[in-house]
PDB file of N, CA and C in Angstrom:
ATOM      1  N   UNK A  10     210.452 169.346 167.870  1.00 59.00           N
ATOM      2  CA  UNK A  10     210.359 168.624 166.623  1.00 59.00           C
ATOM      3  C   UNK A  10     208.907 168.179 166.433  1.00 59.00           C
ATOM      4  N   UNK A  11     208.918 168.997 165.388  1.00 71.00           N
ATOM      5  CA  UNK A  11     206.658 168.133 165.339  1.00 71.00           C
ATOM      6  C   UNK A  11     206.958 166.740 164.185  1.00 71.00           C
ATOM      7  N   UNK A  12     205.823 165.829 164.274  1.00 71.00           N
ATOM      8  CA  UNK A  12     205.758 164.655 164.036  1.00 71.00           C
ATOM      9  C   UNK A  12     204.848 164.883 162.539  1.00 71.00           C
ATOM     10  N   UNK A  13     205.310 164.589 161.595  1.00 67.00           N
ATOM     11  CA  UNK A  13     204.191 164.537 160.742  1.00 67.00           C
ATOM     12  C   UNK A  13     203.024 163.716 160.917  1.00 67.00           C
ATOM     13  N   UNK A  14     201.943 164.459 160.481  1.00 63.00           N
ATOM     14  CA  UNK A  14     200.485 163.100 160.443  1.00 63.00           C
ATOM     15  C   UNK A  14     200.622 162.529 159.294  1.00 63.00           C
ATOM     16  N   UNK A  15     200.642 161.264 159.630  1.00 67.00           N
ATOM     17  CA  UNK A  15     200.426 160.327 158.323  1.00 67.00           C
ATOM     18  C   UNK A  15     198.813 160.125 158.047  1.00 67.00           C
ATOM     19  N   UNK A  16     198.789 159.418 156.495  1.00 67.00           N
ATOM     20  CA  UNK A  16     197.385 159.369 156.032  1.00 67.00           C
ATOM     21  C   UNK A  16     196.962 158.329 156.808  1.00 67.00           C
ATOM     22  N   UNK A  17     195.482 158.059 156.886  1.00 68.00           N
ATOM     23  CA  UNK A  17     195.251 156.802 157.274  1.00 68.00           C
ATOM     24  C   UNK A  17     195.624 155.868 155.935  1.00 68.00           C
ATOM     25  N   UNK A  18     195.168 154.572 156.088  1.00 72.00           N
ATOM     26  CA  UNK A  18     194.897 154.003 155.178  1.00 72.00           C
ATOM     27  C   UNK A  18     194.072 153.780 154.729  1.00 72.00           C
ATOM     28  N   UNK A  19     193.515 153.741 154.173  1.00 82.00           N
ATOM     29  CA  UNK A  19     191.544 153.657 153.574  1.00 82.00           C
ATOM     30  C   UNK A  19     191.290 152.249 153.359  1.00 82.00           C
ATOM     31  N   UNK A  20     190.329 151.086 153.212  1.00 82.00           N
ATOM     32  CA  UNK A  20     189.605 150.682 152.358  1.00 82.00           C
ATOM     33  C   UNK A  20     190.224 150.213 151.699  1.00 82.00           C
ATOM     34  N   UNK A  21     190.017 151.269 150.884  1.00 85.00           N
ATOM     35  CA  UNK A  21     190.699 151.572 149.040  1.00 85.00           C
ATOM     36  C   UNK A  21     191.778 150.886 148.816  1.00 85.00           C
ATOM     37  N   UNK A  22     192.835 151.736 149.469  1.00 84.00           N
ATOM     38  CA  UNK A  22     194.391 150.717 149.397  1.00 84.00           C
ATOM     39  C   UNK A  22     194.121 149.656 150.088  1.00 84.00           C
ATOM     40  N   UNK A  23     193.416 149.451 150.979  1.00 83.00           N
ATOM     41  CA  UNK A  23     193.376 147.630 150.921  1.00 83.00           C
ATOM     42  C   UNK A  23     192.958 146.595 149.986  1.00 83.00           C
ATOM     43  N   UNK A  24     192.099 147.336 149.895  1.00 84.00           N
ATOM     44  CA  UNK A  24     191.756 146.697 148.380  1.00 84.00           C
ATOM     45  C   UNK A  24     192.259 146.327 147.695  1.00 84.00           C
ATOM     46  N   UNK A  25     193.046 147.412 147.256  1.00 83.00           N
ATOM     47  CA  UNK A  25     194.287 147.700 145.637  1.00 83.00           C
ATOM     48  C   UNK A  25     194.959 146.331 146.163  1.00 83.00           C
ATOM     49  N   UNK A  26     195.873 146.355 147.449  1.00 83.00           N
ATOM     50  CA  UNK A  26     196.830 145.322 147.425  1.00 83.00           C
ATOM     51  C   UNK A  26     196.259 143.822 147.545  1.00 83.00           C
ATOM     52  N   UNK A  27     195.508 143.707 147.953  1.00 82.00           N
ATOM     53  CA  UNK A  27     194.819 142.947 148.191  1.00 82.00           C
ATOM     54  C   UNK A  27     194.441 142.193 146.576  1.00 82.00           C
ATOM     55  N   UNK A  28     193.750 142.919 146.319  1.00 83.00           N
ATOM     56  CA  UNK A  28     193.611 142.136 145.062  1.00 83.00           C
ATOM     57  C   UNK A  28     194.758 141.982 143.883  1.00 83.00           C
ATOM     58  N   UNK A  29     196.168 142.755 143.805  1.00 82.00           N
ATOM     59  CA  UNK A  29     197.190 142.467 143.227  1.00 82.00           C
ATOM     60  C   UNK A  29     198.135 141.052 143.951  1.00 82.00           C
ATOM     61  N   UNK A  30     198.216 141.000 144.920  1.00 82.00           N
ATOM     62  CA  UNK A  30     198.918 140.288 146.299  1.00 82.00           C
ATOM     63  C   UNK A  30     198.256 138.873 145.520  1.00 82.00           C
ATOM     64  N   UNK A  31     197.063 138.422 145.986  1.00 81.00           N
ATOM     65  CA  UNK A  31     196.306 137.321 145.822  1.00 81.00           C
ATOM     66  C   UNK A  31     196.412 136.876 144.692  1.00 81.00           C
ATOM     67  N   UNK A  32     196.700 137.259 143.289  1.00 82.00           N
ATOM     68  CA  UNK A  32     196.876 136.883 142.133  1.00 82.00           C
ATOM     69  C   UNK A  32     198.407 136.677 141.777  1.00 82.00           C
ATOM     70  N   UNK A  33     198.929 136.835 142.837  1.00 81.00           N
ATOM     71  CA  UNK A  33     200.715 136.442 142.396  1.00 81.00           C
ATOM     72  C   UNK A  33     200.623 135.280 143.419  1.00 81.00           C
ATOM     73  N   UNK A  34     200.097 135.430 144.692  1.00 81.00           N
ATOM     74  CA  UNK A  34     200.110 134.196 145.591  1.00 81.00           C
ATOM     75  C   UNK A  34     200.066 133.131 144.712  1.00 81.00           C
ATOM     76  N   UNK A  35     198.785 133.141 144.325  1.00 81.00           N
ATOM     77  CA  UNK A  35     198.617 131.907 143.137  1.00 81.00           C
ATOM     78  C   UNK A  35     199.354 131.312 141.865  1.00 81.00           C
ATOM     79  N   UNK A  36     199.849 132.645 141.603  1.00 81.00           N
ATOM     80  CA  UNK A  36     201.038 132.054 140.172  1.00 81.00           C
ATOM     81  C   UNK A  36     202.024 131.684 141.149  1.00 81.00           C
ATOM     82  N   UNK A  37     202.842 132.097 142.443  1.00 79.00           N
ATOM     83  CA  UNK A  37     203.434 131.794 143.109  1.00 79.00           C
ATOM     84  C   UNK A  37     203.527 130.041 142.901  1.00 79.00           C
ATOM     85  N   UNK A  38     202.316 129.349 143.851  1.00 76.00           N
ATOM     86  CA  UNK A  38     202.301 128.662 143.733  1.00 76.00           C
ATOM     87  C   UNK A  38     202.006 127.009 142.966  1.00 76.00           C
ATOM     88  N   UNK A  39     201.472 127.853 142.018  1.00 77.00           N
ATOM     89  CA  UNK A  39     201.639 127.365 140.752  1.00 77.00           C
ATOM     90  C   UNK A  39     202.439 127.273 139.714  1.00 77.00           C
ATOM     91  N   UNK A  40     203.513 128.036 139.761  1.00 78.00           N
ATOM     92  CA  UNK A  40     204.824 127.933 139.503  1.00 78.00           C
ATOM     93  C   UNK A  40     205.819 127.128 140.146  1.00 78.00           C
ATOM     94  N   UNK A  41     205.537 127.095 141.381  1.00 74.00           N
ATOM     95  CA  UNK A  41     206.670 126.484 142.266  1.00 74.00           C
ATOM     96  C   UNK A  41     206.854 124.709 141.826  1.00 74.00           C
ATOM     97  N   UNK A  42     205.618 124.465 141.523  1.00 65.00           N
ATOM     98  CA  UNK A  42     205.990 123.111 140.559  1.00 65.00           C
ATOM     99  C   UNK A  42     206.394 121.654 141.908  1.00 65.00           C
ATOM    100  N   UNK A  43     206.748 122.106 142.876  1.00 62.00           N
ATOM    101  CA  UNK A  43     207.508 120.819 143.730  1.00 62.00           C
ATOM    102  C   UNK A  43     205.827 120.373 144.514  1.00 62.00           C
ATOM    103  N   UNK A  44     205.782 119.203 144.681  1.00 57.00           N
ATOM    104  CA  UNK A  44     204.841 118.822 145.308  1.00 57.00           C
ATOM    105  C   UNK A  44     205.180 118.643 147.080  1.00 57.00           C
ATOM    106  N   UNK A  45     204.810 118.901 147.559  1.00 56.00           N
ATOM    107  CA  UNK A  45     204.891 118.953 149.467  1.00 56.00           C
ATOM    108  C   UNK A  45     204.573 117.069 149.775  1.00 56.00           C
ATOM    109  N   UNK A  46     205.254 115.790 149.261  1.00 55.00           N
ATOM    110  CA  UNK A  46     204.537 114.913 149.929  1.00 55.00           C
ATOM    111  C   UNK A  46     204.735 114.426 151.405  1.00 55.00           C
ATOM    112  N   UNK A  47     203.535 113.992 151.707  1.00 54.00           N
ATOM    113  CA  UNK A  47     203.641 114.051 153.526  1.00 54.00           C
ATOM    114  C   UNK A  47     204.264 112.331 153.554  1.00 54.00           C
ATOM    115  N   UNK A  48     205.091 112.120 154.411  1.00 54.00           N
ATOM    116  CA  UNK A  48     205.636 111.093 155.115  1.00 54.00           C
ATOM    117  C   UNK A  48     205.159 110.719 155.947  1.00 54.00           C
ATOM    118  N   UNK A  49     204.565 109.231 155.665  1.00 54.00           N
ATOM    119  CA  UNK A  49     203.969 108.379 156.663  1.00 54.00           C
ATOM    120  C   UNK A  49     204.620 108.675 157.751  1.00 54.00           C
ATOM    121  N   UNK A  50     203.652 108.790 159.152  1.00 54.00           N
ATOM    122  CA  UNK A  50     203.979 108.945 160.057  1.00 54.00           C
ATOM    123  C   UNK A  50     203.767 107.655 161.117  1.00 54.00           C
ATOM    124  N   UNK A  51     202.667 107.169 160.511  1.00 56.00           N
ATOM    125  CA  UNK A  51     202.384 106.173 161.476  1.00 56.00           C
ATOM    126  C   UNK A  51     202.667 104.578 160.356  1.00 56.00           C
ATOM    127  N   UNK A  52     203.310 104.006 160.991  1.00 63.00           N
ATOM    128  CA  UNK A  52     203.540 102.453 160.423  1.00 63.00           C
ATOM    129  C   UNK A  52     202.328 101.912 160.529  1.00 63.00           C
ATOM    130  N   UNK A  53     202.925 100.009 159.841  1.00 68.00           N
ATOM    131  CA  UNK A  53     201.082  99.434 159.211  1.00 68.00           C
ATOM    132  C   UNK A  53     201.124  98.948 160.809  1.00 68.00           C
ATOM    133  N   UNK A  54     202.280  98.933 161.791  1.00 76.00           N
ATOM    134  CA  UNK A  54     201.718  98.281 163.186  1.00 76.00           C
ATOM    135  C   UNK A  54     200.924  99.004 164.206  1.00 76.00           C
ATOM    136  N   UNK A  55     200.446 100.486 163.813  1.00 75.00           N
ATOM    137  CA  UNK A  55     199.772 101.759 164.532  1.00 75.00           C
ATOM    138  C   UNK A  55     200.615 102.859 165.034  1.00 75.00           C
ATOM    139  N   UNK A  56     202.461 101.890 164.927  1.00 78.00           N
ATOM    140  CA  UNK A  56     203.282 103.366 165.858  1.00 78.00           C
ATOM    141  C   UNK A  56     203.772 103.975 165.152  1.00 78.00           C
ATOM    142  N   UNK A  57     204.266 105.073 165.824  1.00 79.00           N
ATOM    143  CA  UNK A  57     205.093 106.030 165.161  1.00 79.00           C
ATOM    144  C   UNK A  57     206.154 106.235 165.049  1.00 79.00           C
ATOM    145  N   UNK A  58     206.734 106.320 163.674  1.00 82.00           N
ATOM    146  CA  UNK A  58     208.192 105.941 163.521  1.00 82.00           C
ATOM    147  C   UNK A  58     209.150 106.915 164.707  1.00 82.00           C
ATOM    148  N   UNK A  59     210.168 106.057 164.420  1.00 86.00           N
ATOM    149  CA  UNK A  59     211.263 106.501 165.747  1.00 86.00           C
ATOM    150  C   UNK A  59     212.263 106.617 164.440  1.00 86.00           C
ATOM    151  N   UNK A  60     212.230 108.654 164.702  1.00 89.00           N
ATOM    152  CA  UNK A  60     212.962 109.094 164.297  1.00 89.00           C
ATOM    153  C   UNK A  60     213.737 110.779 165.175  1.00 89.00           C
ATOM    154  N   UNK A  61     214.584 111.028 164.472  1.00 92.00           N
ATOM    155  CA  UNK A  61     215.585 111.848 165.386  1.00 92.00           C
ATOM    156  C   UNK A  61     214.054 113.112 165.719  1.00 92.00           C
ATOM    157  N   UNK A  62     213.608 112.805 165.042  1.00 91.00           N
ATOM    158  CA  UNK A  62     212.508 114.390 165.437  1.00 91.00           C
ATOM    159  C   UNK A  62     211.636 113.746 166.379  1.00 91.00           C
ATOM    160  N   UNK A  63     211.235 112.886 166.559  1.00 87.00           N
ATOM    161  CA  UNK A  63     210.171 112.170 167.503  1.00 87.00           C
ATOM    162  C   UNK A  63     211.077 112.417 168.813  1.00 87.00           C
ATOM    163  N   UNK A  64     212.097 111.615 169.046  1.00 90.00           N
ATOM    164  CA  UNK A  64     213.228 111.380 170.257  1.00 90.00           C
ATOM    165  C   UNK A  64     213.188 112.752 170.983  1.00 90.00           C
ATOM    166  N   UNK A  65     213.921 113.340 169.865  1.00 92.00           N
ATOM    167  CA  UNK A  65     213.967 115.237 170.440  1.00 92.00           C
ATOM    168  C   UNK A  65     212.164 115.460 171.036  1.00 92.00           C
ATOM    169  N   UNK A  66     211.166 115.215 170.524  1.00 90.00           N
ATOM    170  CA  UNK A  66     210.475 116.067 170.693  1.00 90.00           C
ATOM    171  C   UNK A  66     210.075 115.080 172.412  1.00 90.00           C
ATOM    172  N   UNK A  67     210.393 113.708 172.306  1.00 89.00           N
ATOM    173  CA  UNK A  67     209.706 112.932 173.373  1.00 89.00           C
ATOM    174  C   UNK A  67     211.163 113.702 174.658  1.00 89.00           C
ATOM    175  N   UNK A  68     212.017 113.801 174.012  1.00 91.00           N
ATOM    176  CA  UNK A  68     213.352 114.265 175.081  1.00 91.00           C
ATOM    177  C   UNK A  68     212.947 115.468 176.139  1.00 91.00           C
ATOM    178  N   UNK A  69     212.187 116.614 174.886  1.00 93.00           N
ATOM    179  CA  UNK A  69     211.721 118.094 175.137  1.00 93.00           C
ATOM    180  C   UNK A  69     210.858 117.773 176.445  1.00 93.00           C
ATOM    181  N   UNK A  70     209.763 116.788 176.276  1.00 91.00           N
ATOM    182  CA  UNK A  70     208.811 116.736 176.955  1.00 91.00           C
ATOM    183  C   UNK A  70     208.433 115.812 178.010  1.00 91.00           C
ATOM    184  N   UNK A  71     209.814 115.792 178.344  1.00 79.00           N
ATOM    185  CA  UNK A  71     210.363 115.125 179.615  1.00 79.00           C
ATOM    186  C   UNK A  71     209.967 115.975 180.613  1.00 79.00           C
ATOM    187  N   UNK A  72     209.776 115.592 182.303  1.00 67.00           N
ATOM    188  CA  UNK A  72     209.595 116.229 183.317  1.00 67.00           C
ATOM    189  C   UNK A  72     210.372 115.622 184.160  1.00 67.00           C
TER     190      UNK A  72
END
């Protein structure tokens, strides 16, 4: 059974996608409309809230 040779890829088609790709990224996210806000992590006393993800992660990193 022989193997076909495939083309390389050039450049070129990187290019092409490349510059189609990057201009939807952006309407992507400029469409998506929801804002990402970050949740205080640290209280006004310096610590860090004690929550189920902290516990787990302090649990994980037990020895």
């Amino acid at each position: 059974m022989t193997k076909k040779p495939e083309a390389p890829s050039s450049r070129r088609d990187f290019l092409k996608l490349a510059g189609t790709a990057a201009p939807a990224a952006v309407v992507a996210v400029a469409v998506s409309g929801s804002d990402a806000a970050a949740d205080e992590a640290v209280q006004a006393d310096g610590r860090m809230q004690d929550t189920a993800h902290t516990r787990a992660y302090f649990d994980s990193a037990r020895f």
